[in-house]
């Protein structure tokens, strides 16, 4: 026979299975990207905004601490009783305020006001008594007359009787030779007459605020602004809005809180977080561009796409290599099948011993099947006889021979004497028992085991009509629980064989099933002959000592050892009996859920 130009594995395996796998991978890849896109878009955006808000709150706390430091300083060194009598207050009110000693005391106060590690860049005091401005930085001290324009806000604060505290962009930092800063200005008043006697100005460096953000909120997204109620910019991380009014200040000054929607500004939409300090009137803004958030998301998505794409490519290459290797073995199997179709039954599939896989196992099994087939052809009759013997042996190992004999005899007798519907029913029930018994599964649902038991008892009911009654009381939740095959059937058969009294017509059998604290507990209770105490002790010992096993009640021993293999210590088989009154078998095991779960 000419070899097919399109081998089976090329037409079917590669064209169908491989195509399906690739489509499935691409589908999973697409869904994964969509999920990643959604997840990163939502989580990355919210994380960036929350982190930005944390930085805004941090700046708010920083300014509050700076203001609090200045007020506490004045309270301790200016308004106290000591200050009033001998300290700064006395020097500002002294008729000799312009004396050398008074000036030295003012400078000493200013120097001592610099805390270690402070963001202060300068501290300036205006004394109205001598119309002088005293200023110190971390390096030098300077003295100016009261008409210097760079200190106009300080003098204006003194001149306005209603001003207490205000925060403005510093206009004196260039005169003092310090870096850009913003100023807290506080009016100094006579604590007795409540008249203005001077003013104090504390300048805080914007570089120190930038350093604070970098140290405490590394990697935070967006720009940060601090503006006053006139829109003047005190602090700006971008540096664009210094020395001018912030163009969009009105919409932030006029409200105490913002919506979560983006706000349109100069170069696009921005998500804005805001905190307010009502006195002296400051707004702290954290602005994150929508473009910035989108760029971060695109970066993460591209990274994930690259990683997933690379993984998908490597997976496809691996699948192709594996399938290509498997296809060669499939081709050998296919060619061997062609030879067998031509009657060449002595042809066997070549085995690749270097690669162990399912196809090799199939090839070995197929070769074994060919050998068995050849033996069958040579010894067909002998094999048939042996098969019949093995089948009979298998049935005998699962169904008690005595029961089989009695049932078949009952069927035969009824068939000889008269035609009855019961015969058809018995044959049907018997066939169902055979079919269930020859199954190789060791585990089946309780529902099927109960059905087997009912079939068995129905046959017994027909055989011993009107001599006994039986009932089942099984909780619904146990019907799908897995149980050892024939476990209950063997216990019921044990009663029919050893406890049933054919001379009575009140034989009863009760089968119950309950859930008790996570255990399935089945009880088979009868009113039969019972077991003598000596036999009961011997039977119970036989469970623990296999050497004592005898042919009598071998089914119970089999169930006991099978359940120990399956459940370990989470099971029990008890036999309670009183001779002459009946027997109760209690079979319990831990619940494992429905079969297949």
XYZ file of C-alpha atoms in Angstrom:
597
model
C 0.000 0.000 0.000
C 1.311 3.451 -0.956
C 2.023 5.719 1.987
C -0.449 8.604 2.338
C 1.083 11.897 1.146
C -0.705 13.712 3.976
C -0.033 11.720 7.152
C -2.764 11.451 9.717
C -0.901 13.483 12.316
C -0.390 16.374 9.873
C -4.025 16.483 8.790
C -5.645 16.089 12.171
C -3.308 16.621 15.107
C -1.424 19.679 13.903
C -4.291 21.304 11.997
C -6.865 20.917 14.778
C -5.268 20.487 18.201
C -2.381 22.875 17.631
C -4.717 25.458 16.126
C -7.046 25.150 19.107
C -4.177 25.568 21.570
C -2.884 28.673 19.809
C -6.340 30.257 19.701
C -6.844 29.466 23.367
C -3.498 31.025 24.273
C -4.284 34.151 22.266
C -7.702 34.408 23.899
C -6.218 34.086 27.380
C -3.539 36.614 26.434
C -6.155 39.125 25.225
C -8.308 38.731 28.335
C -5.238 39.036 30.527
C -4.198 42.281 28.866
C -7.693 43.725 29.264
C -7.734 42.810 32.941
C -4.248 44.218 33.470
C -5.184 47.413 31.695
C -8.266 47.891 33.846
C -6.519 46.944 37.066
C -3.475 49.153 36.523
C -5.623 52.055 35.362
C -7.715 51.933 38.503
C -5.111 51.044 41.114
C -2.184 53.109 39.828
C -4.330 56.222 39.453
C -5.812 55.901 42.945
C -2.442 55.111 44.526
C -0.798 58.155 42.911
C -3.621 60.455 44.002
C -3.664 59.071 47.551
C 0.105 59.443 47.830
C -0.137 62.988 46.501
C -2.811 63.750 49.124
C -0.517 62.390 51.840
C 2.184 64.832 50.707
C -0.356 67.697 50.780
C -1.278 66.788 54.354
C 2.423 66.629 55.205
C 2.981 70.146 53.863
C -0.022 71.332 55.853
C 1.454 69.903 59.032
C 4.840 71.453 58.188
C 3.403 74.972 57.820
C 1.283 74.523 60.926
C 4.405 73.543 62.882
C 6.329 76.541 61.506
C 3.551 78.917 62.510
C 3.242 77.242 65.890
C 6.975 77.544 66.490
C 6.931 81.295 65.861
C 3.911 81.875 68.107
C 5.381 79.724 70.872
C 8.677 81.577 70.592
C 6.945 84.919 71.016
C 4.845 83.640 73.870
C 7.915 82.398 75.766
C 10.303 85.281 75.066
C 8.091 88.303 74.491
C 4.786 88.047 76.321
C 5.953 86.424 79.539
C 6.356 88.359 82.797
C 10.127 88.071 82.607
C 10.145 89.424 79.055
C 7.945 92.295 80.078
C 10.290 93.356 82.893
C 13.752 92.486 81.601
C 13.602 90.781 78.235
C 12.779 91.699 74.641
C 9.611 93.593 75.531
C 11.460 95.911 77.887
C 14.062 96.712 75.247
C 11.451 97.474 72.600
C 9.716 99.896 75.015
C 12.829 101.415 76.570
C 13.517 105.037 76.171
C 17.036 103.869 75.421
C 15.925 101.478 72.726
C 18.604 102.733 70.412
C 21.370 102.062 72.940
C 24.082 99.533 72.243
C 22.972 97.181 75.042
C 19.364 97.141 73.811
C 20.485 96.306 70.302
C 22.680 93.500 71.591
C 19.741 92.051 73.509
C 17.585 92.161 70.375
C 20.285 90.348 68.352
C 20.721 87.791 71.145
C 16.994 87.059 71.058
C 17.083 86.628 67.263
C 20.120 84.278 67.371
C 18.653 82.139 70.110
C 15.418 81.820 68.098
C 17.188 79.673 65.455
C 16.533 76.015 66.403
C 18.968 73.374 65.215
C 17.930 71.795 61.898
C 15.220 74.421 61.344
C 13.913 75.410 57.900
C 14.368 79.074 58.979
C 16.592 81.040 56.610
C 16.340 84.403 58.396
C 14.654 86.137 61.309
C 13.956 89.907 61.123
C 12.580 92.308 63.750
C 11.373 95.906 63.309
C 11.651 98.096 66.413
C 9.427 101.161 66.111
C 11.128 102.929 69.045
C 14.330 103.526 67.057
C 12.861 102.872 63.586
C 15.447 100.154 62.942
C 15.338 96.739 61.292
C 17.382 93.972 62.913
C 17.963 90.849 60.842
C 19.981 87.657 61.360
C 20.651 84.668 59.127
C 22.493 81.479 59.954
C 25.734 83.178 58.944
C 25.524 86.953 59.622
C 23.528 89.724 61.289
C 22.507 92.980 59.630
C 20.934 96.276 60.624
C 18.863 98.530 58.339
C 16.933 101.781 58.683
C 13.154 101.519 58.673
C 12.701 102.897 55.149
C 14.133 99.950 53.155
C 11.598 98.916 50.459
C 12.402 95.187 50.739
C 11.051 95.271 54.299
C 7.901 97.208 53.429
C 5.506 94.274 54.318
C 7.113 94.106 57.788
C 6.651 97.844 58.380
C 3.146 97.708 56.863
C 2.181 95.001 59.353
C 3.347 97.286 62.191
C 1.408 100.210 60.766
C -1.909 98.339 60.456
C -3.550 98.106 63.918
C -5.778 95.195 62.792
C -2.989 92.920 61.541
C -1.879 90.085 63.799
C -0.315 87.387 61.564
C 0.023 87.006 57.825
C 1.977 84.782 55.433
C 3.357 86.224 52.189
C 6.043 85.444 49.603
C 9.299 86.886 50.926
C 10.526 90.059 49.206
C 13.557 90.544 51.465
C 15.487 87.310 50.786
C 17.577 88.928 48.039
C 18.504 91.835 50.349
C 19.522 89.392 53.086
C 21.472 87.177 50.666
C 19.438 84.018 51.380
C 17.608 81.662 49.045
C 13.973 82.122 47.977
C 11.578 81.880 50.921
C 8.176 82.773 52.275
C 7.520 84.937 55.351
C 5.458 84.650 58.501
C 4.946 88.240 59.776
C 3.634 88.888 63.285
C 2.735 92.276 64.748
C 4.289 93.030 68.165
C 2.106 94.957 70.614
C 2.505 96.416 74.044
C 0.902 93.902 76.355
C -0.297 96.747 78.608
C -1.482 99.432 76.186
C -2.143 97.073 73.219
C -0.417 99.517 70.876
C 1.857 98.364 68.062
C 5.549 98.643 68.985
C 7.103 96.583 66.177
C 6.849 93.503 63.998
C 8.764 90.239 63.492
C 9.306 88.303 60.266
C 10.378 84.631 59.991
C 11.527 83.522 56.515
C 11.393 79.810 55.651
C 13.430 78.497 52.708
C 11.517 76.860 49.835
C 14.586 74.638 49.267
C 14.073 73.204 52.739
C 10.442 72.444 51.860
C 11.576 70.692 48.665
C 14.018 68.682 50.738
C 11.198 67.801 53.139
C 9.085 66.431 50.255
C 11.989 64.437 48.799
C 12.866 62.925 52.165
C 9.354 62.074 53.344
C 7.486 61.417 50.065
C 10.002 60.016 47.554
C 8.623 59.449 44.068
C 5.399 61.397 44.688
C 3.621 62.402 41.469
C 2.554 65.946 40.533
C 3.388 69.536 41.447
C 2.748 71.253 44.781
C 1.783 74.895 45.368
C 1.172 76.966 48.462
C -0.839 80.126 47.784
C -2.395 82.838 49.943
C -5.930 84.193 49.581
C -4.750 86.757 47.012
C -3.311 84.028 44.778
C 0.309 84.879 45.568
C 2.601 81.840 45.339
C 4.540 81.037 48.508
C 5.916 77.698 47.321
C 5.982 75.977 43.915
C 7.824 72.758 43.127
C 7.780 73.561 39.407
C 9.204 77.080 39.945
C 6.939 78.537 37.222
C 4.610 80.705 39.283
C 6.941 82.583 41.607
C 6.676 86.391 41.624
C 3.212 86.314 40.030
C -0.394 85.508 40.844
C -1.466 81.908 40.204
C -3.967 82.179 37.280
C -6.449 79.582 38.600
C -6.296 80.651 42.235
C -9.896 81.898 42.396
C -11.519 78.461 42.065
C -9.373 77.127 44.915
C -9.731 80.152 47.200
C -13.534 80.278 46.869
C -14.139 76.662 48.013
C -13.162 74.666 51.055
C -13.068 71.268 49.287
C -12.761 69.968 45.723
C -14.572 67.330 43.685
C -12.785 64.209 42.473
C -13.193 65.255 38.846
C -10.157 66.641 36.964
C -9.861 70.431 36.581
C -8.953 72.064 33.278
C -5.842 74.240 33.511
C -3.147 75.514 31.168
C -1.801 72.307 29.585
C -4.655 69.897 30.203
C -6.686 68.412 33.002
C -5.348 67.962 36.518
C -6.523 66.025 39.546
C -6.122 68.410 42.491
C -5.839 67.649 46.200
C -6.222 70.605 48.544
C -5.818 71.364 52.235
C -6.627 74.722 53.862
C -5.238 76.620 56.823
C -8.058 79.037 57.597
C -5.871 81.363 59.630
C -3.826 83.079 58.292
C -5.490 81.917 55.036
C -3.391 79.468 53.008
C -4.217 76.833 50.385
C -1.894 73.840 49.880
C -2.419 72.256 46.461
C -1.204 68.952 45.010
C -1.788 68.781 41.241
C -1.377 65.567 39.220
C -1.689 65.776 35.464
C -4.022 63.317 33.774
C -1.299 62.851 31.152
C 1.177 61.854 33.850
C -1.157 59.164 35.172
C -1.819 57.891 31.639
C 1.917 57.784 30.870
C 2.594 55.713 33.981
C -0.190 53.317 33.061
C 1.092 52.959 29.492
C 4.569 52.220 30.782
C 3.306 49.453 33.056
C 1.068 48.047 30.330
C 3.906 47.978 27.786
C 6.114 46.212 30.318
C 3.403 43.655 31.016
C 2.703 43.231 27.308
C 6.366 42.574 26.632
C 6.653 40.030 29.430
C 3.405 38.281 28.492
C 4.244 38.349 24.770
C 7.661 36.826 25.413
C 6.129 34.145 27.624
C 3.479 33.395 24.989
C 6.113 33.123 22.257
C 8.239 30.754 24.354
C 5.127 28.714 25.171
C 4.192 28.411 21.491
C 7.739 27.362 20.576
C 7.747 24.767 23.356
C 4.356 23.426 22.293
C 5.478 23.230 18.673
C 8.655 21.321 19.599
C 6.682 18.927 21.796
C 3.969 18.357 19.191
C 6.519 17.897 16.431
C 8.258 15.239 18.514
C 4.936 13.586 19.306
C 3.858 13.681 15.671
C 6.779 11.456 14.637
C 5.649 8.799 17.062
C 2.058 9.232 15.856
C 3.270 8.760 12.286
C 4.909 5.457 13.259
C 1.670 4.361 14.931
C -0.327 5.339 11.845
C 1.971 3.457 9.441
C 1.803 0.344 11.623
C -2.002 0.531 11.570
C -1.896 0.638 7.760
C 0.153 -2.582 7.726
C -2.281 -4.251 10.104
C -5.189 -3.258 7.852
C -3.435 -5.215 5.097
C -3.368 -8.287 7.311
C 0.249 -8.004 8.451
C -0.512 -8.845 12.074
C 3.127 -9.528 12.921
C 3.998 -5.829 12.440
C 4.743 -3.914 15.631
C 5.197 -0.200 16.403
C 8.864 0.805 16.892
C 9.427 1.991 20.466
C 11.551 5.051 21.240
C 13.072 4.107 24.586
C 14.863 7.455 24.993
C 11.648 9.454 25.414
C 9.081 8.261 27.930
C 5.634 9.677 27.218
C 1.990 8.734 26.734
C 2.497 7.820 23.078
C 5.188 5.330 24.044
C 2.775 3.831 26.564
C 0.112 3.645 23.847
C 2.617 1.977 21.491
C 3.579 -0.587 24.114
C -0.082 -1.297 24.875
C -0.850 -1.542 21.171
C 1.998 -4.026 20.641
C 0.760 -6.041 23.612
C -2.707 -5.988 22.082
C -1.281 -7.331 18.798
C 0.447 -10.156 20.639
C -2.752 -10.956 22.499
C -4.646 -10.838 19.226
C -2.272 -13.332 17.636
C -2.591 -15.628 20.631
C -6.355 -15.309 20.420
C -6.399 -16.340 16.805
C -4.203 -19.364 17.584
C -6.093 -20.418 20.689
C -9.552 -18.963 20.247
C -11.525 -21.794 21.830
C -9.158 -22.240 24.727
C -9.138 -18.518 25.337
C -12.942 -18.404 25.300
C -13.138 -21.134 27.926
C -10.525 -19.372 30.060
C -12.367 -16.069 29.711
C -15.622 -17.662 30.809
C -13.878 -19.152 33.816
C -12.317 -15.822 34.727
C -15.639 -14.028 34.326
C -17.384 -16.548 36.554
C -14.603 -16.211 39.114
C -14.971 -12.411 39.034
C -18.724 -12.680 39.619
C -18.226 -15.186 42.394
C -15.715 -12.884 44.110
C -18.297 -10.063 44.191
C -21.600 -11.877 44.793
C -22.032 -14.649 47.302
C -22.258 -18.003 45.407
C -24.921 -19.245 47.799
C -27.089 -16.231 47.083
C -26.560 -16.618 43.323
C -27.516 -20.280 43.496
C -30.673 -19.664 45.539
C -31.776 -16.791 43.325
C -31.290 -18.744 40.125
C -33.077 -21.725 41.644
C -36.019 -19.533 42.670
C -36.223 -18.136 39.160
C -36.114 -21.633 37.692
C -38.820 -22.999 40.004
C -41.170 -20.088 39.329
C -40.550 -20.416 35.623
C -41.397 -24.148 35.734
C -44.501 -23.888 37.884
C -46.166 -20.774 36.453
C -45.605 -17.588 34.588
C -45.526 -14.538 36.885
C -44.437 -10.880 36.547
C -42.127 -11.447 39.488
C -39.861 -13.604 37.329
C -39.266 -10.749 34.919
C -38.651 -8.418 37.863
C -36.189 -10.816 39.477
C -34.261 -11.231 36.248
C -34.173 -7.452 35.788
C -33.015 -6.828 39.350
C -30.416 -9.557 39.098
C -29.047 -8.082 35.888
C -28.730 -4.678 37.564
C -26.869 -6.236 40.487
C -24.536 -8.017 38.077
C -23.928 -4.830 36.134
C -23.126 -2.817 39.272
C -21.038 -5.583 40.798
C -18.681 -6.065 37.872
C -17.704 -2.378 37.867
C -14.089 -1.839 38.807
C -14.596 1.364 40.771
C -13.842 0.987 44.454
C -15.766 4.122 45.406
C -19.288 5.181 44.459
C -21.946 7.614 45.762
C -24.148 6.572 48.686
C -27.128 7.003 46.363
C -25.884 4.166 44.093
C -24.933 1.954 47.042
C -28.448 2.365 48.491
C -29.904 1.455 45.082
C -27.786 -1.738 45.023
C -28.975 -2.596 48.532
C -32.626 -2.045 47.606
C -32.229 -4.276 44.542
C -30.665 -6.976 46.685
C -33.390 -6.727 49.360
C -36.104 -6.767 46.700
C -34.785 -10.094 45.476
C -34.703 -11.378 49.034
C -38.255 -10.060 49.550
C -39.452 -11.998 46.518
C -37.647 -15.137 47.649
C -38.789 -14.897 51.308
C -42.148 -13.289 50.690
C -43.998 -12.031 53.749
C -41.190 -13.209 56.048
C -39.398 -9.926 56.690
C -39.619 -6.153 56.212
C -36.975 -3.493 55.724
C -36.718 0.313 55.582
C -34.150 3.011 54.758
C -33.799 6.300 56.650
C -30.970 8.195 54.983
C -30.426 11.953 55.344
C -30.566 13.730 51.971
C -27.185 15.426 52.392
C -25.447 11.996 52.470
C -26.705 10.745 49.088
C -23.797 12.295 47.151
C -21.154 11.285 49.725
C -18.564 8.746 48.404
C -18.599 5.318 50.057
C -16.734 2.024 49.617
C -18.447 -0.138 46.987
C -20.658 -2.913 48.488
C -19.949 -1.735 52.062
C -23.629 -1.589 53.078
C -24.555 -4.457 50.776
C -22.088 -6.798 52.529
C -23.506 -5.813 55.940
C -27.072 -6.483 54.741
C -25.984 -9.788 53.194
C -24.367 -10.661 56.534
C -27.835 -10.420 58.117
C -29.516 -12.536 55.382
C -26.832 -15.223 55.704
C -26.408 -15.347 59.489
C -29.277 -13.514 61.179
C -32.388 -14.147 59.079
C -34.877 -16.691 60.544
C -37.034 -18.257 57.823
C -39.343 -19.729 60.487
C -40.514 -16.248 61.521
C -42.572 -13.719 59.638
C -41.576 -10.667 61.731
C -37.947 -10.342 60.592
C -37.080 -6.627 60.361
C -34.096 -4.718 59.008
C -33.513 -0.962 59.471
C -30.804 0.936 57.572
C -30.147 4.543 58.727
C -27.651 7.187 57.665
C -26.905 10.434 59.543
C -24.335 13.237 59.654
C -22.788 13.424 63.118
C -20.207 16.197 63.577
C -18.782 15.843 60.073
C -18.903 12.023 60.056
C -21.237 9.897 57.937
C -22.681 7.269 60.294
C -24.619 4.291 58.898
C -26.415 1.756 61.133
C -27.752 -1.636 59.996
C -30.010 -2.946 62.758
C -31.905 -6.290 62.698
C -33.856 -8.540 65.084
C -32.244 -11.789 63.920
C -30.364 -14.563 65.650
C -27.604 -12.280 66.927
C -24.025 -13.338 67.673
C -22.802 -15.227 70.713
C -20.413 -13.267 72.973
C -17.507 -15.588 72.117
C -18.106 -15.294 68.364
C -18.493 -11.514 68.699
C -15.128 -11.195 70.490
C -13.465 -13.414 67.882
C -14.985 -11.381 65.029
C -13.858 -8.081 66.519
C -10.354 -9.427 67.086
C -10.182 -10.607 63.501
C -10.475 -6.973 62.380
C -7.260 -6.121 64.227
C -5.451 -9.446 63.689
C -5.536 -10.519 60.024
C -4.129 -13.947 60.942
C -7.474 -14.791 62.587
C -9.510 -14.157 59.390
C -11.655 -17.116 58.354
C -14.052 -17.711 55.519
C -16.955 -16.909 57.853
C -17.935 -13.254 57.663
C -14.994 -12.571 55.340
C -16.997 -9.742 53.738
C -16.981 -7.675 56.938
C -13.218 -8.160 57.274
C -12.775 -7.016 53.692
C -14.833 -3.858 54.301
C -12.930 -3.104 57.522
C -9.489 -3.285 55.892
C -10.576 -1.368 52.783
C -11.991 1.471 54.858
C -8.771 1.657 56.920
C -6.752 2.016 53.715
C -9.073 4.766 52.448
C -9.850 6.757 55.617
C -7.038 5.831 58.021
C -8.056 6.560 61.607
C -11.026 8.727 60.515
C -13.396 5.724 60.361
C -14.795 2.934 62.496
C -16.689 -0.334 62.144
C -18.526 -1.527 65.264
C -20.625 -4.651 65.759
C -23.082 -4.654 68.663
C -25.049 -7.843 69.177
C -27.091 -9.666 71.791
C -27.573 -13.345 71.086
C -31.187 -14.127 70.323
C -32.236 -10.486 69.992
C -30.400 -9.102 66.982
C -27.342 -7.270 65.739
C -26.410 -3.673 64.976
C -23.484 -2.780 62.700
C -22.263 0.830 62.889
C -20.162 2.005 59.951
C -18.780 5.581 60.245
C -16.247 7.593 58.274
C -15.283 11.234 57.852
C -17.146 13.076 55.113
C -15.094 14.028 52.070
C -17.763 15.810 50.000
C -19.308 14.830 46.701
C -17.411 12.593 44.283
C -15.397 14.667 41.843
C -15.201 17.760 44.066
